[in-house]
XYZ file of C-alpha atoms in Angstrom:
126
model
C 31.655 18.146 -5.402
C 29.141 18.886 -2.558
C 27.442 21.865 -3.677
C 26.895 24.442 -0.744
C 23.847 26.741 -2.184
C 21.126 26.316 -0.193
C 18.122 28.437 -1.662
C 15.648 25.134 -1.295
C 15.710 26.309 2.136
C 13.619 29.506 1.212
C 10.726 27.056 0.158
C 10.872 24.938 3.798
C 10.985 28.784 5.519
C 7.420 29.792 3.499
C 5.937 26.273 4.452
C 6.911 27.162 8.273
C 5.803 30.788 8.034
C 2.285 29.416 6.858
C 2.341 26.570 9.830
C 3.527 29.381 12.163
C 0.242 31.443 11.100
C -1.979 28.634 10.687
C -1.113 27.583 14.430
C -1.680 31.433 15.631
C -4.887 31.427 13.485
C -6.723 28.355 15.460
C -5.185 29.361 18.722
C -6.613 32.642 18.374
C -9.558 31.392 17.123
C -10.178 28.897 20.308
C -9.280 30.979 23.229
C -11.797 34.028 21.447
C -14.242 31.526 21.378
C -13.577 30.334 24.537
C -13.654 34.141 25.913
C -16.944 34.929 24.297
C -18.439 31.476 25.208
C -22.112 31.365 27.326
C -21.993 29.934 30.766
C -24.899 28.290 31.218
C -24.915 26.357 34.790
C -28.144 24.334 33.652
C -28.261 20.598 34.503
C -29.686 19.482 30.684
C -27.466 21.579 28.666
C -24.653 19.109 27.887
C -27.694 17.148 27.066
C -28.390 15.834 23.204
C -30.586 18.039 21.338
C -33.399 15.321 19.830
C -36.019 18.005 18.094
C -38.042 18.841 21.319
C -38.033 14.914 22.292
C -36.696 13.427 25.307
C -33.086 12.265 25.055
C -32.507 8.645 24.565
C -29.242 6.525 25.889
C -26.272 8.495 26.094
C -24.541 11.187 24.037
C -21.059 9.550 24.168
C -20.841 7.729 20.873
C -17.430 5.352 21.124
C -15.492 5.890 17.617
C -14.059 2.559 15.800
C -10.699 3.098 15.953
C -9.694 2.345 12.470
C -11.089 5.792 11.345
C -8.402 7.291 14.085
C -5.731 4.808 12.059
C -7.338 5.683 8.444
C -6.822 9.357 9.881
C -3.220 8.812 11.184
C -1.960 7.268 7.846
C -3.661 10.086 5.794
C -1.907 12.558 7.574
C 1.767 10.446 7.561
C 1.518 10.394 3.765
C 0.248 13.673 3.274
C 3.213 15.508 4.898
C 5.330 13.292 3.133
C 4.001 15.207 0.319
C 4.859 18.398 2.099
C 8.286 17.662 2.208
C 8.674 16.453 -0.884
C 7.564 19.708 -2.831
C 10.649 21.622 -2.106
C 12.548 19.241 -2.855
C 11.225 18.911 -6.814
C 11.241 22.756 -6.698
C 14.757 22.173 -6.164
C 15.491 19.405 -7.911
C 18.363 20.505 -10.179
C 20.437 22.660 -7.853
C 20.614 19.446 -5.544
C 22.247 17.195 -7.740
C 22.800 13.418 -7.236
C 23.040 13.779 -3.471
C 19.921 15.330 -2.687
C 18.055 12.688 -5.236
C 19.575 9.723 -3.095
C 18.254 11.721 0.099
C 14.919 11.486 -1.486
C 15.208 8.210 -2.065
C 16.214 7.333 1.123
C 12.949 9.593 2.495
C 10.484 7.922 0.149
C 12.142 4.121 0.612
C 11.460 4.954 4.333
C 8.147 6.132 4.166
C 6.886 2.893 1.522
C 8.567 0.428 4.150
C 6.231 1.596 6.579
C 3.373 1.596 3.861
C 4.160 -2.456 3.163
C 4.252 -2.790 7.627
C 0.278 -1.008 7.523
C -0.505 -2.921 4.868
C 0.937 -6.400 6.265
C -0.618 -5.343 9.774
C -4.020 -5.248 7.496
C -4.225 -1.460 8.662
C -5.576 -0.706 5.420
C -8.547 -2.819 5.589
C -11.548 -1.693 6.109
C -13.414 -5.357 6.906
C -11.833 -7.380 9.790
């Protein structure tokens, strides 16, 4: 029998109240900063800082791209965490069906762990 309470969804609604607030908070945050910013028109301002020395080579700095990847994956497997904190809040009132759904969710999210780890993602020497 399918059970139709669904109270878990009280603990998704918090987690999207604090993501609603937490994406007003920086927005806010940005365009103040941009509002109270100082416009400074001067040719050497963009210019790195080297403690009263002349600036050497360029500021741009090009990034490896594996710390983007490290980055990406860290974030993929952290919201998988996210999600599945209702769900063992709720564990009991779901029954077999929502455990299978987990299951599911988590056999999902380790298939694409093996493809990073096959694709030598995880490594940091290549």
């Amino acid at each position: 029998m399918i059970s139709n309470d669904f109270s878990y969804l009280k603990d998704y609604g918090q987690i999207g109240v604090f993501l609603l607030f937490g994406l007003f908070f920086a927005s806010f945050s940005l365009f103040l900063a941009w509002l109270l910013r100082t416009r400074n028109n001067d040719p050497l301002f963009p210019t790195t800082y080297e403690c009263g020395s002349e600036p050497i080579g360029s500021s741009f700095v090009q990034m490896n791209v594996r710390f983007y990847l490290f980055a990406l994956l860290f974030v993929i497997f952290d919201v998988e965490t996210l999600f599945i904190y209702p769900w063992a809040v709720a564990y009991k009132s779901l029954g077999i069906i929502g455990f299978f759904e987990m299951v599911i969710f988590i056999a999902i999210l380790f298939i694409g762990l093996i493809y990073a780890w096959r694709k030598s993602a995880l490594k940091w020497e290549q």
